[in-house]
Amino acid sequence: MVEELAAPIALVGYGLAAIGPGIGIGIVVGNAIQAMVRQPEMAGVARTTMFLGIAFTEALALIGFVLFFIA
Amino acid sequence: MGVILAAASCDPAVDIICAPDDVLELFEFKDALFTIGPFSFTRTVFLMFLATAIVVGFFYFGLRKKAVVPGRLQSMAESVVSFVRNDIAIDIIGPEGVKFAPYLLALFSFLIVGNIFEVTPLINFPITSRMAIPAFLALVTWVIFVFVGFKRNGFSYLLDTAWPKSVPIGLRWLVGLIELVSVFFLRPITLAVRLFANLVAGHLMLTLLLASGVVFLSELPTIGLRALIGIPWFVFGLGIYVFEIVVAILQAYIFTLLSAVYIQTSIHPEH
């Protein structure tokens, strides 16, 4: 029973793991756009920092992805 | 040309590859073209050498003459080099970043060619969607930033990570534990998995959408007008195709950027 459900449960787990990073990336990108619009001369720095922020926020979703494969 | 269908049961007699029983087959290298000793030459390995040859050829022919007024190829090669050197290495790591610029340039150009293979007609296979390649590149980055960290800060690199002085004593062990796991285990893993996951997802999406469009439309004589459902799938697939070009370039950039950031945090910890 449990073995049969392992894959569906892993899928649900990945879905849950994607919620937090989704919200986080939204906040990061939203604030980066605000920064770029308010200070266009700093847009380059804001963009690089935005990619970094996205990359770090994504980590939890990626761990969920790996656990989905492992399960 | 086989087509992967996500159906659990399908007829392998038709020219259609069934969904793998176990998703771990995605990580395996199969169907060697030829074998030399312990090394099997699969399509991935061949494409890996092709990517290397493209990168080496591009920079060799681009920077061979070093004319004062650069030609077309030379200005392209120079803009790639100056982008990685100035906008990634020096901006992120600082003046010492020049030392790491060759590694970052090799990483960036190899990844960009490997990722662009995803949307190259007749190839349509990103080599970075095989776990071995991103894992190995992430491992190289890991070795470099750990080595640089120990070289610059001595043993206190490990000590400061595990026992950060700037954190209140009560929480220090917890933060230290999280940092230790995050720096030495999660960093390389997420670096590799980020690239791998993005490319696998993009490759599967392209395959499914374009293939279902083709499969439906080729059934037009037998199932009649219902086959037209293939058209929206195909158009949607073409839209994703453009999106995947952006993803391919962006993921190469992010991998290089994060490698630079990890090296920078090893040179100047506690920032």
CSV table of C-alpha atoms in Angstrom, one decimal:
chain,number,residue,atom,x,y,z
A,1,MET,CA,0.0,0.0,0.0
A,2,VAL,CA,2.6,2.5,1.1
A,3,GLU,CA,5.0,1.4,-1.7
A,4,GLU,CA,2.2,1.9,-4.3
A,5,LEU,CA,1.5,5.4,-3.0
A,6,ALA,CA,5.2,6.4,-2.7
A,7,ALA,CA,5.3,8.1,-6.1
A,8,PRO,CA,2.1,10.1,-5.8
A,9,ILE,CA,3.0,11.2,-2.3
A,10,ALA,CA,6.4,12.3,-3.6
A,11,LEU,CA,4.7,14.3,-6.2
A,12,VAL,CA,2.5,16.0,-3.7
A,13,GLY,CA,5.6,16.7,-1.6
A,14,TYR,CA,7.3,18.3,-4.5
A,15,GLY,CA,4.2,20.5,-5.0
A,16,LEU,CA,4.3,21.6,-1.4
A,17,ALA,CA,8.0,22.2,-1.6
A,18,ALA,CA,7.4,24.5,-4.6
A,19,ILE,CA,5.0,26.8,-2.8
A,20,GLY,CA,7.5,28.6,-0.5
A,21,PRO,CA,10.1,29.3,-3.2
A,22,GLY,CA,7.4,30.4,-5.6
A,23,ILE,CA,6.2,33.1,-3.2
A,24,GLY,CA,9.9,33.9,-2.4
A,25,ILE,CA,10.9,34.4,-6.0
A,26,GLY,CA,7.8,36.6,-6.5
A,27,ILE,CA,8.9,38.8,-3.7
A,28,VAL,CA,12.5,38.9,-4.9
A,29,VAL,CA,11.6,39.8,-8.5
A,30,GLY,CA,9.0,42.3,-7.5
A,31,ASN,CA,11.4,44.2,-5.3
A,32,ALA,CA,14.1,44.0,-7.9
A,33,ILE,CA,11.8,45.5,-10.5
A,34,GLN,CA,10.9,48.3,-8.0
A,35,ALA,CA,14.6,49.0,-7.4
A,36,MET,CA,15.3,49.0,-11.2
A,37,VAL,CA,12.4,51.4,-11.9
A,38,ARG,CA,13.3,53.8,-9.0
A,39,GLN,CA,17.0,53.8,-9.8
A,40,PRO,CA,17.6,52.9,-13.4
A,41,GLU,CA,21.3,53.7,-13.1
A,42,MET,CA,21.6,50.8,-10.6
A,43,ALA,CA,19.7,48.4,-12.8
A,44,GLY,CA,22.7,46.2,-13.5
A,45,VAL,CA,23.5,45.7,-9.9
A,46,ALA,CA,19.9,45.0,-9.1
A,47,ARG,CA,19.6,42.5,-11.9
A,48,THR,CA,22.7,40.5,-10.8
A,49,THR,CA,21.5,40.5,-7.2
A,50,MET,CA,18.0,39.5,-8.3
A,51,PHE,CA,19.5,36.4,-10.1
A,52,LEU,CA,21.4,35.5,-7.0
A,53,GLY,CA,18.3,35.9,-4.8
A,54,ILE,CA,16.3,33.8,-7.1
A,55,ALA,CA,19.1,31.1,-7.2
A,56,PHE,CA,19.2,31.0,-3.4
A,57,THR,CA,15.5,31.0,-3.0
A,58,GLU,CA,15.1,28.2,-5.5
A,59,ALA,CA,17.3,25.8,-3.4
A,60,LEU,CA,14.3,24.4,-1.4
A,61,ALA,CA,12.3,23.7,-4.6
A,62,LEU,CA,15.3,21.9,-6.0
A,63,ILE,CA,15.7,19.8,-2.9
A,64,GLY,CA,12.1,18.9,-3.3
A,65,PHE,CA,12.7,18.0,-6.9
A,66,VAL,CA,15.6,15.7,-5.9
A,67,LEU,CA,13.5,14.0,-3.2
A,68,PHE,CA,10.8,13.4,-5.8
A,69,PHE,CA,13.3,11.5,-7.9
A,70,ILE,CA,14.7,9.6,-4.9
A,71,ALA,CA,11.3,8.6,-3.5
B,1,MET,CA,13.3,8.9,-34.9
B,2,GLY,CA,11.6,7.7,-31.8
B,3,VAL,CA,9.1,9.7,-29.9
B,4,ILE,CA,8.7,9.5,-26.2
B,5,LEU,CA,5.1,9.2,-25.0
B,6,ALA,CA,4.1,9.5,-21.4
B,7,ALA,CA,1.7,6.7,-21.7
B,8,ALA,CA,2.2,3.9,-19.1
B,9,SER,CA,1.3,1.2,-21.7
B,10,CYS,CA,2.2,1.5,-25.3
B,11,ASP,CA,3.1,-0.8,-28.2
B,12,PRO,CA,6.8,-1.0,-28.6
B,13,ALA,CA,6.4,-2.5,-32.1
B,14,VAL,CA,5.4,1.0,-33.4
B,15,ASP,CA,8.2,3.5,-33.8
B,16,ILE,CA,7.4,5.0,-30.4
B,17,ILE,CA,9.6,4.7,-27.3
B,18,CYS,CA,7.5,4.0,-24.2
B,19,ALA,CA,7.7,5.9,-21.0
B,20,PRO,CA,10.6,4.5,-18.9
B,21,ASP,CA,9.5,2.2,-16.1
B,22,ASP,CA,11.7,3.9,-13.7
B,23,VAL,CA,12.5,7.6,-14.0
B,24,LEU,CA,16.1,6.8,-12.9
B,25,GLU,CA,16.7,5.7,-16.5
B,26,LEU,CA,17.0,9.4,-17.3
B,27,PHE,CA,20.3,9.3,-15.5
B,28,GLU,CA,21.7,6.3,-17.4
B,29,PHE,CA,23.9,6.3,-20.4
B,30,LYS,CA,22.7,3.8,-22.9
B,31,ASP,CA,23.3,2.6,-26.4
B,32,ALA,CA,27.0,3.2,-26.8
B,33,LEU,CA,28.0,4.0,-30.4
B,34,PHE,CA,31.3,2.3,-29.8
B,35,THR,CA,33.5,1.3,-26.9
B,36,ILE,CA,37.2,1.9,-26.3
B,37,GLY,CA,38.3,-0.1,-23.2
B,38,PRO,CA,36.2,1.1,-20.3
B,39,PHE,CA,34.9,4.2,-22.1
B,40,SER,CA,31.7,4.0,-24.0
B,41,PHE,CA,30.9,6.6,-26.6
B,42,THR,CA,27.3,7.5,-26.4
B,43,ARG,CA,25.5,10.3,-28.1
B,44,THR,CA,26.0,12.5,-25.0
B,45,VAL,CA,29.7,11.9,-25.0
B,46,PHE,CA,29.9,12.7,-28.7
B,47,LEU,CA,28.0,15.9,-28.2
B,48,MET,CA,30.2,16.8,-25.2
B,49,PHE,CA,33.2,16.6,-27.5
B,50,LEU,CA,31.4,18.6,-30.2
B,51,ALA,CA,30.6,21.3,-27.6
B,52,THR,CA,34.2,21.4,-26.6
B,53,ALA,CA,35.4,21.6,-30.2
B,54,ILE,CA,32.9,24.4,-30.9
B,55,VAL,CA,34.1,26.4,-27.9
B,56,VAL,CA,37.8,25.9,-28.6
B,57,GLY,CA,37.3,26.6,-32.3
B,58,PHE,CA,35.4,29.8,-31.6
B,59,PHE,CA,38.0,31.2,-29.3
B,60,TYR,CA,40.9,30.0,-31.4
B,61,PHE,CA,39.7,31.5,-34.7
B,62,GLY,CA,38.2,34.5,-33.0
B,63,LEU,CA,41.3,35.5,-31.1
B,64,ARG,CA,44.0,34.2,-33.5
B,65,LYS,CA,44.9,37.4,-35.3
B,66,LYS,CA,44.3,40.0,-32.5
B,67,ALA,CA,43.6,42.8,-35.0
B,68,VAL,CA,43.3,46.3,-33.6
B,69,VAL,CA,40.1,46.8,-35.5
B,70,PRO,CA,38.4,43.5,-34.7
B,71,GLY,CA,36.5,41.5,-37.3
B,72,ARG,CA,33.1,40.0,-36.8
B,73,LEU,CA,34.3,36.8,-35.1
B,74,GLN,CA,36.9,38.6,-33.1
B,75,SER,CA,34.5,41.2,-31.7
B,76,MET,CA,32.1,38.4,-30.7
B,77,ALA,CA,34.8,36.4,-28.9
B,78,GLU,CA,36.1,39.6,-27.3
B,79,SER,CA,32.6,40.6,-26.0
B,80,VAL,CA,32.2,37.1,-24.5
B,81,VAL,CA,35.6,37.3,-22.8
B,82,SER,CA,35.0,40.8,-21.5
B,83,PHE,CA,31.5,40.0,-20.3
B,84,VAL,CA,32.8,37.1,-18.2
B,85,ARG,CA,35.9,38.8,-17.1
B,86,ASN,CA,34.5,42.2,-16.2
B,87,ASP,CA,30.8,41.6,-15.4
B,88,ILE,CA,31.1,38.3,-13.6
B,89,ALA,CA,34.7,37.8,-12.4
B,90,ILE,CA,35.7,41.3,-11.4
B,91,ASP,CA,32.3,42.6,-10.4
B,92,ILE,CA,31.5,39.7,-8.1
B,93,ILE,CA,34.9,38.5,-6.8
B,94,GLY,CA,36.8,41.8,-6.9
B,95,PRO,CA,40.2,42.6,-8.4
B,96,GLU,CA,41.5,39.1,-7.6
B,97,GLY,CA,38.7,37.7,-9.8
B,98,VAL,CA,41.0,38.0,-12.8
B,99,LYS,CA,42.7,34.8,-11.7
B,100,PHE,CA,39.4,32.9,-11.9
B,101,ALA,CA,38.3,34.5,-15.1
B,102,PRO,CA,39.7,31.6,-17.3
B,103,TYR,CA,37.8,29.0,-15.4
B,104,LEU,CA,34.6,31.0,-15.4
B,105,LEU,CA,35.0,31.7,-19.1
B,106,ALA,CA,35.5,28.0,-19.9
B,107,LEU,CA,32.5,27.1,-17.7
B,108,PHE,CA,30.2,29.7,-19.3
B,109,SER,CA,31.0,29.0,-22.9
B,110,PHE,CA,30.8,25.2,-22.5
B,111,LEU,CA,27.5,25.5,-20.7
B,112,ILE,CA,26.0,27.9,-23.1
B,113,VAL,CA,26.9,25.6,-26.1
B,114,GLY,CA,25.7,22.6,-24.2
B,115,ASN,CA,22.4,24.2,-23.3
B,116,ILE,CA,21.8,25.7,-26.7
B,117,PHE,CA,22.0,22.1,-28.1
B,118,GLU,CA,18.5,21.8,-26.6
B,119,VAL,CA,17.1,24.1,-29.3
B,120,THR,CA,19.6,23.3,-32.1
B,121,PRO,CA,17.7,21.7,-34.9
B,122,LEU,CA,18.9,18.1,-35.6
B,123,ILE,CA,20.5,17.8,-32.2
B,124,ASN,CA,17.7,18.8,-29.9
B,125,PHE,CA,19.4,17.3,-26.8
B,126,PRO,CA,20.9,19.4,-24.1
B,127,ILE,CA,24.0,17.5,-22.8
B,128,THR,CA,23.5,19.3,-19.4
B,129,SER,CA,20.3,17.3,-18.9
B,130,ARG,CA,22.4,14.3,-18.1
B,131,MET,CA,23.2,14.5,-14.4
B,132,ALA,CA,26.9,13.5,-14.8
B,133,ILE,CA,27.9,16.7,-16.6
B,134,PRO,CA,26.4,19.4,-14.3
B,135,ALA,CA,27.4,17.2,-11.3
B,136,PHE,CA,31.0,17.1,-12.5
B,137,LEU,CA,31.1,20.9,-13.2
B,138,ALA,CA,29.6,21.6,-9.8
B,139,LEU,CA,32.2,19.3,-8.2
B,140,VAL,CA,35.0,21.3,-9.9
B,141,THR,CA,33.5,24.6,-8.6
B,142,TRP,CA,33.2,23.0,-5.1
B,143,VAL,CA,36.9,21.9,-5.1
B,144,ILE,CA,38.0,25.3,-6.2
B,145,PHE,CA,36.0,27.3,-3.6
B,146,VAL,CA,36.9,24.9,-0.8
B,147,PHE,CA,40.6,25.0,-1.8
B,148,VAL,CA,40.6,28.8,-2.1
B,149,GLY,CA,38.9,29.1,1.3
B,150,PHE,CA,41.5,26.9,3.0
B,151,LYS,CA,44.3,28.6,1.2
B,152,ARG,CA,43.2,32.1,2.1
B,153,ASN,CA,41.9,31.6,5.6
B,154,GLY,CA,43.7,28.5,6.8
B,155,PHE,CA,41.8,26.2,9.1
B,156,SER,CA,39.7,29.1,10.4
B,157,TYR,CA,37.7,28.9,7.2
B,158,LEU,CA,36.1,25.7,8.5
B,159,LEU,CA,36.0,27.0,12.1
B,160,ASP,CA,34.3,30.3,11.1
B,161,THR,CA,31.7,28.5,9.1
B,162,ALA,CA,30.9,26.0,11.9
B,163,TRP,CA,31.2,28.5,14.7
B,164,PRO,CA,30.3,32.0,13.4
B,165,LYS,CA,31.5,34.7,15.8
B,166,SER,CA,28.9,37.3,14.7
B,167,VAL,CA,25.9,35.2,15.9
B,168,PRO,CA,24.7,35.3,19.5
B,169,ILE,CA,26.1,32.4,21.5
B,170,GLY,CA,22.8,30.7,22.1
B,171,LEU,CA,22.0,30.3,18.4
B,172,ARG,CA,25.6,29.9,17.3
B,173,TRP,CA,25.6,26.1,17.2
B,174,LEU,CA,22.4,26.0,15.2
B,175,VAL,CA,23.5,28.6,12.6
B,176,GLY,CA,26.9,26.9,12.4
B,177,LEU,CA,25.3,23.6,11.7
B,178,ILE,CA,23.0,25.1,9.0
B,179,GLU,CA,26.0,26.9,7.5
B,180,LEU,CA,28.2,23.8,7.5
B,181,VAL,CA,25.5,21.7,5.7
B,182,SER,CA,24.6,24.6,3.4
B,183,VAL,CA,28.2,25.5,2.4
B,184,PHE,CA,29.7,22.1,1.9
B,185,PHE,CA,26.8,19.9,0.8
B,186,LEU,CA,23.8,22.0,-0.4
B,187,ARG,CA,25.8,24.4,-2.5
B,188,PRO,CA,27.3,21.9,-5.0
B,189,ILE,CA,24.1,19.8,-5.0
B,190,THR,CA,21.8,22.8,-5.7
B,191,LEU,CA,24.2,24.1,-8.3
B,192,ALA,CA,24.2,20.9,-10.2
B,193,VAL,CA,20.5,20.1,-9.8
B,194,ARG,CA,19.4,23.6,-10.8
B,195,LEU,CA,21.0,23.3,-14.2
B,196,PHE,CA,19.9,19.7,-14.6
B,197,ALA,CA,16.3,20.3,-13.5
B,198,ASN,CA,15.8,23.3,-15.8
B,199,LEU,CA,17.2,21.5,-18.8
B,200,VAL,CA,15.3,18.2,-18.2
B,201,ALA,CA,12.1,20.1,-17.7
B,202,GLY,CA,12.6,22.1,-20.8
B,203,HIS,CA,13.6,19.1,-22.9
B,204,LEU,CA,10.6,17.0,-21.8
B,205,MET,CA,8.2,19.9,-22.4
B,206,LEU,CA,9.5,20.5,-25.9
B,207,THR,CA,9.5,16.8,-26.7
B,208,LEU,CA,6.0,16.3,-25.4
B,209,LEU,CA,4.4,19.3,-27.0
B,210,LEU,CA,6.0,19.1,-30.4
B,211,ALA,CA,5.7,15.3,-30.5
B,212,SER,CA,2.1,15.3,-29.6
B,213,GLY,CA,1.5,17.9,-32.3
B,214,VAL,CA,3.2,15.7,-34.9
B,215,VAL,CA,1.6,12.5,-33.7
B,216,PHE,CA,-1.9,14.0,-33.9
B,217,LEU,CA,-1.4,15.6,-37.2
B,218,SER,CA,0.1,12.5,-38.8
B,219,GLU,CA,-3.1,10.6,-37.8
B,220,LEU,CA,-5.2,13.0,-39.8
B,221,PRO,CA,-6.3,10.3,-42.3
B,222,THR,CA,-7.5,7.9,-39.7
B,223,ILE,CA,-9.1,10.0,-37.0
B,224,GLY,CA,-10.3,12.9,-39.2
B,225,LEU,CA,-10.8,16.4,-38.0
B,226,ARG,CA,-10.1,15.5,-34.4
B,227,ALA,CA,-6.4,15.4,-35.4
B,228,LEU,CA,-6.5,19.2,-35.6
B,229,ILE,CA,-6.1,19.3,-31.8
B,230,GLY,CA,-2.4,18.8,-32.7
B,231,ILE,CA,-2.2,22.4,-34.0
B,232,PRO,CA,-2.5,24.2,-30.7
B,233,TRP,CA,0.0,21.7,-29.1
B,234,PHE,CA,2.5,22.4,-31.9
B,235,VAL,CA,2.0,26.2,-31.6
B,236,PHE,CA,2.4,26.0,-27.9
B,237,GLY,CA,5.5,24.0,-28.3
B,238,LEU,CA,7.0,26.6,-30.6
B,239,GLY,CA,6.3,29.3,-28.0
B,240,ILE,CA,8.1,27.2,-25.4
B,241,TYR,CA,10.9,26.8,-27.9
B,242,VAL,CA,11.6,30.5,-27.8
B,243,PHE,CA,11.3,30.5,-24.0
B,244,GLU,CA,13.9,27.6,-23.8
B,245,ILE,CA,16.5,29.7,-25.7
B,246,VAL,CA,16.2,32.3,-22.9
B,247,VAL,CA,16.4,29.5,-20.3
B,248,ALA,CA,19.5,28.0,-21.9
B,249,ILE,CA,21.4,31.2,-21.8
B,250,LEU,CA,20.1,32.3,-18.4
B,251,GLN,CA,21.0,29.0,-16.8
B,252,ALA,CA,24.6,29.1,-18.1
B,253,TYR,CA,24.9,32.6,-16.7
B,254,ILE,CA,23.4,31.7,-13.3
B,255,PHE,CA,25.8,28.7,-13.0
B,256,THR,CA,28.8,30.9,-13.7
B,257,LEU,CA,27.5,33.7,-11.5
B,258,LEU,CA,27.0,31.4,-8.6
B,259,SER,CA,30.4,29.8,-9.0
B,260,ALA,CA,31.9,33.3,-8.8
B,261,VAL,CA,29.8,34.1,-5.7
B,262,TYR,CA,30.9,30.9,-4.0
B,263,ILE,CA,34.5,31.7,-4.7
B,264,GLN,CA,34.0,35.2,-3.5
B,265,THR,CA,32.5,34.0,-0.2
B,266,SER,CA,35.5,31.7,0.3
B,267,ILE,CA,38.0,34.6,-0.3
B,268,HIS,CA,36.1,37.0,2.0
B,269,PRO,CA,34.0,35.0,4.5
B,270,GLU,CA,31.5,36.6,6.9
B,271,HIS,CA,30.0,39.0,4.4
